[in-house]
Amino acid sequence: MDSNSITMPMSDPNAWATAMNNLGMPPIGMTGQPLMPDFDPNLGMMAGITPMNPMMPGLGIVPAPLSQDVPVVKEIIHCKSCTLFPPNPNLPPPATRERPPGCKTVFVGGLPENATEQLIMEVFGQCGDITAIRKSKKNFCHIRFAEEFTVDKALFLSGYRIRLGSSTDKKDTGRLHVDFAQARDDLYEWECRQRMLAREERHRRKMEEDRLRPPSPPPIVHYSEHECSQLGDKIKDDGKFPEAVRVLLTWLERGEVNRRNANNFYSMIQSSNSHIRRLMSEKSQHEKEMEEAKEKFKTALAGILAQFEQIVSVFQAASKQKAWDHFSKAQRKNLDMWHKQAEEIRNMHNEQLMGIRREEEMEMSDDDMEDALDSKDSEDSGVSQAEALKEENDSLRCQLDAYRNEVELLKQEQGKNQPIRSEEDNTHSQQLSFLQQALQGMQKQLLKMREELKQREAELEKSFEDKQQLKSQVQTLKEGLQNLQNTHVMQVSLTGDTLEATVSTVVSCSQEKEGPTEKNPPSPVHSEREALLVGIISTFLHVHPFGASIEYICSYLQRLDTKINPSEVEALLSRLPCTFRQELTGVGASLEKRWNFCGFQGIKST
């Protein structure tokens, strides 16, 4: 190993030369000149061991870093007033406690009884700057260094035997034991440093968040007549609409609306509502573009797939024996690999195209299901209309009460506060007249809705009664048919006399049951099927108070039975003038024949 100059003070070069001679190294001074020109390296005291310079730059006692295979050898250290002898290299390394965080203080035990602070400073001052030494009356002390890394240098001296001068007295000798010490000052400084690092980390994160945070939106202006007029123009502009509607929303949430500027706010809200049509058209345009892009992609994908098919067919043709025998082994290997890759890519694209087609089929099936659900919902619309009318009646009643309260408040304010300016009088009078007109209209509408609701309820009750009657008639017809079948069986089994008696009893019973109907003219309903049609058509026309054309009625009936003919239905309706009435609606080319249900009026005239 190369020798380095020492950093500790050298007052006696002969002593240093003797120490170097004992270690088997050439004595070299501070300037690099040999101190003993007649040096013999064979005179070293430690033969068989590779000599090592224990003095390093800045320390003078810590060896240079060696590989793990080479053992670290500690040598004798000569100081000004003492000598340090290394421990036995065969002994295990001295035990140390766990290193406290931020440790700068070491415990030094085994000092000679005659050791002084100057001696401790001389031995451990080579490790680094010492800030404090706390020496006990016994043979130990605590040394606090300025830096943490110097503690590792001080631990290197653990296990050395120390001797003061050339004395052999027991009080002048000792064995050093260096270990980590736990000091409150070290812990406090370490905590302060950790807090400082945490503050720096928080500051760095905050700066990073501020840098990545999006800029804040501009502040919303306060309401004024000038800003309101400008905002009305901005809302009508398609480019400035998003910013303007945000300002309008903020004003509404702040509560800037009052009676004076209510018309202005209404006009701005109306302008905002006018953008719905534009947005819907833009949406439809984008959907159209998306569909066109899908079609374009599907067409391009089909073309690519066709080209892949051609490439695969080329490989298949090349793999036939006519051409395959002429290729070399390496070429055949490449052809097989390319063939497999082309087939994999073709299959992948084919699956993608099939997936697109399956999605289109699923969308079409969803549309069909929605149409079926709409047809089912139309059947239940008759019952839901009555509930909708009731809800609308309640809402109109609430609006009417609100208008009444507002009119009363306006009247009270007009009676208490005398008008100061003519403009305010005009606005109040206009508002009052508008409210009165609206109140009258709402009252008329409410009365009309009440009458319609009563009529609908009565019609629903009558249709329900008619439906029950029809069900009872159908049941009686079924029972009569069953009785006739039973009598027919009885006729076959009984004799002639008994048959005549049975027939007479059946005829008498049928005459008793059908006695009232024989007096009346023949019934226009010839079969049970026609009776069912009459009931269904009556229910259908009952929920259509303004009537329906024969085509509309037949389209509804053909959902139940596709064999129904419009001429048959029209003939059946014409045979029942007291139940169904035909009216003409429209003018000129829009003239249309409609059938109405008049059973509730016809039952009074029959």
JSON list of N, CA and C in Angstrom, two decimals, residues 365-390:
[
{"chain": "A", "resi": 365, "resn": "SER", "atom": "N", "xyz": [-82.15, -4.92, -32.38]},
{"chain": "A", "resi": 365, "resn": "SER", "atom": "CA", "xyz": [-83.07, -5.68, -31.52]},
{"chain": "A", "resi": 365, "resn": "SER", "atom": "C", "xyz": [-83.55, -4.84, -30.36]},
{"chain": "A", "resi": 366, "resn": "ASP", "atom": "N", "xyz": [-82.68, -3.96, -29.84]},
{"chain": "A", "resi": 366, "resn": "ASP", "atom": "CA", "xyz": [-83.12, -3.06, -28.76]},
{"chain": "A", "resi": 366, "resn": "ASP", "atom": "C", "xyz": [-84.21, -2.12, -29.25]},
{"chain": "A", "resi": 367, "resn": "ASP", "atom": "N", "xyz": [-84.06, -1.61, -30.49]},
{"chain": "A", "resi": 367, "resn": "ASP", "atom": "CA", "xyz": [-85.10, -0.74, -31.04]},
{"chain": "A", "resi": 367, "resn": "ASP", "atom": "C", "xyz": [-86.42, -1.49, -31.17]},
{"chain": "A", "resi": 368, "resn": "ASP", "atom": "N", "xyz": [-86.37, -2.75, -31.62]},
{"chain": "A", "resi": 368, "resn": "ASP", "atom": "CA", "xyz": [-87.61, -3.53, -31.73]},
{"chain": "A", "resi": 368, "resn": "ASP", "atom": "C", "xyz": [-88.27, -3.74, -30.38]},
{"chain": "A", "resi": 369, "resn": "MET", "atom": "N", "xyz": [-87.44, -4.00, -29.35]},
{"chain": "A", "resi": 369, "resn": "MET", "atom": "CA", "xyz": [-88.01, -4.18, -28.02]},
{"chain": "A", "resi": 369, "resn": "MET", "atom": "C", "xyz": [-88.65, -2.89, -27.51]},
{"chain": "A", "resi": 370, "resn": "GLU", "atom": "N", "xyz": [-88.03, -1.75, -27.82]},
{"chain": "A", "resi": 370, "resn": "GLU", "atom": "CA", "xyz": [-88.63, -0.48, -27.40]},
{"chain": "A", "resi": 370, "resn": "GLU", "atom": "C", "xyz": [-89.96, -0.27, -28.09]},
{"chain": "A", "resi": 371, "resn": "ASP", "atom": "N", "xyz": [-90.06, -0.63, -29.40]},
{"chain": "A", "resi": 371, "resn": "ASP", "atom": "CA", "xyz": [-91.35, -0.49, -30.09]},
{"chain": "A", "resi": 371, "resn": "ASP", "atom": "C", "xyz": [-92.41, -1.38, -29.45]},
{"chain": "A", "resi": 372, "resn": "ALA", "atom": "N", "xyz": [-92.02, -2.60, -29.07]},
{"chain": "A", "resi": 372, "resn": "ALA", "atom": "CA", "xyz": [-92.99, -3.51, -28.43]},
{"chain": "A", "resi": 372, "resn": "ALA", "atom": "C", "xyz": [-93.45, -2.95, -27.09]},
{"chain": "A", "resi": 373, "resn": "LEU", "atom": "N", "xyz": [-92.50, -2.37, -26.34]},
{"chain": "A", "resi": 373, "resn": "LEU", "atom": "CA", "xyz": [-92.88, -1.78, -25.05]},
{"chain": "A", "resi": 373, "resn": "LEU", "atom": "C", "xyz": [-93.80, -0.59, -25.25]},
{"chain": "A", "resi": 374, "resn": "ASP", "atom": "N", "xyz": [-93.56, 0.22, -26.32]},
{"chain": "A", "resi": 374, "resn": "ASP", "atom": "CA", "xyz": [-94.45, 1.35, -26.59]},
{"chain": "A", "resi": 374, "resn": "ASP", "atom": "C", "xyz": [-95.85, 0.87, -26.92]},
{"chain": "A", "resi": 375, "resn": "SER", "atom": "N", "xyz": [-95.96, -0.24, -27.66]},
{"chain": "A", "resi": 375, "resn": "SER", "atom": "CA", "xyz": [-97.30, -0.75, -27.99]},
{"chain": "A", "resi": 375, "resn": "SER", "atom": "C", "xyz": [-98.02, -1.23, -26.74]},
{"chain": "A", "resi": 376, "resn": "LYS", "atom": "N", "xyz": [-97.27, -1.83, -25.79]},
{"chain": "A", "resi": 376, "resn": "LYS", "atom": "CA", "xyz": [-97.90, -2.26, -24.54]},
{"chain": "A", "resi": 376, "resn": "LYS", "atom": "C", "xyz": [-98.31, -1.06, -23.69]},
{"chain": "A", "resi": 377, "resn": "ASP", "atom": "N", "xyz": [-97.47, -0.03, -23.72]},
{"chain": "A", "resi": 377, "resn": "ASP", "atom": "CA", "xyz": [-97.81, 1.14, -22.91]},
{"chain": "A", "resi": 377, "resn": "ASP", "atom": "C", "xyz": [-99.04, 1.85, -23.46]},
{"chain": "A", "resi": 378, "resn": "SER", "atom": "N", "xyz": [-99.25, 1.82, -24.77]},
{"chain": "A", "resi": 378, "resn": "SER", "atom": "CA", "xyz": [-100.41, 2.50, -25.34]},
{"chain": "A", "resi": 378, "resn": "SER", "atom": "C", "xyz": [-101.71, 1.86, -24.86]},
{"chain": "A", "resi": 379, "resn": "GLU", "atom": "N", "xyz": [-101.67, 0.57, -24.56]},
{"chain": "A", "resi": 379, "resn": "GLU", "atom": "CA", "xyz": [-102.88, -0.09, -24.07]},
{"chain": "A", "resi": 379, "resn": "GLU", "atom": "C", "xyz": [-103.26, 0.41, -22.68]},
{"chain": "A", "resi": 380, "resn": "ASP", "atom": "N", "xyz": [-102.24, 0.74, -21.87]},
{"chain": "A", "resi": 380, "resn": "ASP", "atom": "CA", "xyz": [-102.52, 1.20, -20.51]},
{"chain": "A", "resi": 380, "resn": "ASP", "atom": "C", "xyz": [-102.68, 2.71, -20.42]},
{"chain": "A", "resi": 381, "resn": "SER", "atom": "N", "xyz": [-102.63, 3.40, -21.57]},
{"chain": "A", "resi": 381, "resn": "SER", "atom": "CA", "xyz": [-102.71, 4.86, -21.52]},
{"chain": "A", "resi": 381, "resn": "SER", "atom": "C", "xyz": [-104.09, 5.34, -21.09]},
{"chain": "A", "resi": 382, "resn": "GLY", "atom": "N", "xyz": [-105.13, 4.54, -21.35]},
{"chain": "A", "resi": 382, "resn": "GLY", "atom": "CA", "xyz": [-106.47, 4.98, -20.98]},
{"chain": "A", "resi": 382, "resn": "GLY", "atom": "C", "xyz": [-106.63, 5.14, -19.49]},
{"chain": "A", "resi": 383, "resn": "VAL", "atom": "N", "xyz": [-106.06, 4.23, -18.71]},
{"chain": "A", "resi": 383, "resn": "VAL", "atom": "CA", "xyz": [-106.18, 4.33, -17.26]},
{"chain": "A", "resi": 383, "resn": "VAL", "atom": "C", "xyz": [-105.30, 5.45, -16.72]},
{"chain": "A", "resi": 384, "resn": "SER", "atom": "N", "xyz": [-104.11, 5.64, -17.35]},
{"chain": "A", "resi": 384, "resn": "SER", "atom": "CA", "xyz": [-103.18, 6.66, -16.82]},
{"chain": "A", "resi": 384, "resn": "SER", "atom": "C", "xyz": [-103.64, 8.07, -17.15]},
{"chain": "A", "resi": 385, "resn": "GLN", "atom": "N", "xyz": [-104.51, 8.24, -18.17]},
{"chain": "A", "resi": 385, "resn": "GLN", "atom": "CA", "xyz": [-104.95, 9.59, -18.51]},
{"chain": "A", "resi": 385, "resn": "GLN", "atom": "C", "xyz": [-105.78, 10.20, -17.39]},
{"chain": "A", "resi": 386, "resn": "ALA", "atom": "N", "xyz": [-106.62, 9.38, -16.75]},
{"chain": "A", "resi": 386, "resn": "ALA", "atom": "CA", "xyz": [-107.42, 9.90, -15.65]},
{"chain": "A", "resi": 386, "resn": "ALA", "atom": "C", "xyz": [-106.54, 10.36, -14.49]},
{"chain": "A", "resi": 387, "resn": "GLU", "atom": "N", "xyz": [-105.49, 9.57, -14.18]},
{"chain": "A", "resi": 387, "resn": "GLU", "atom": "CA", "xyz": [-104.56, 9.98, -13.12]},
{"chain": "A", "resi": 387, "resn": "GLU", "atom": "C", "xyz": [-103.81, 11.25, -13.51]},
{"chain": "A", "resi": 388, "resn": "ALA", "atom": "N", "xyz": [-103.42, 11.37, -14.78]},
{"chain": "A", "resi": 388, "resn": "ALA", "atom": "CA", "xyz": [-102.73, 12.58, -15.23]},
{"chain": "A", "resi": 388, "resn": "ALA", "atom": "C", "xyz": [-103.65, 13.79, -15.11]},
{"chain": "A", "resi": 389, "resn": "LEU", "atom": "N", "xyz": [-104.93, 13.61, -15.44]},
{"chain": "A", "resi": 389, "resn": "LEU", "atom": "CA", "xyz": [-105.87, 14.72, -15.31]},
{"chain": "A", "resi": 389, "resn": "LEU", "atom": "C", "xyz": [-106.02, 15.15, -13.85]},
{"chain": "A", "resi": 390, "resn": "LYS", "atom": "N", "xyz": [-106.05, 14.19, -12.94]},
{"chain": "A", "resi": 390, "resn": "LYS", "atom": "CA", "xyz": [-106.14, 14.54, -11.52]},
{"chain": "A", "resi": 390, "resn": "LYS", "atom": "C", "xyz": [-104.92, 15.32, -11.06]}
]
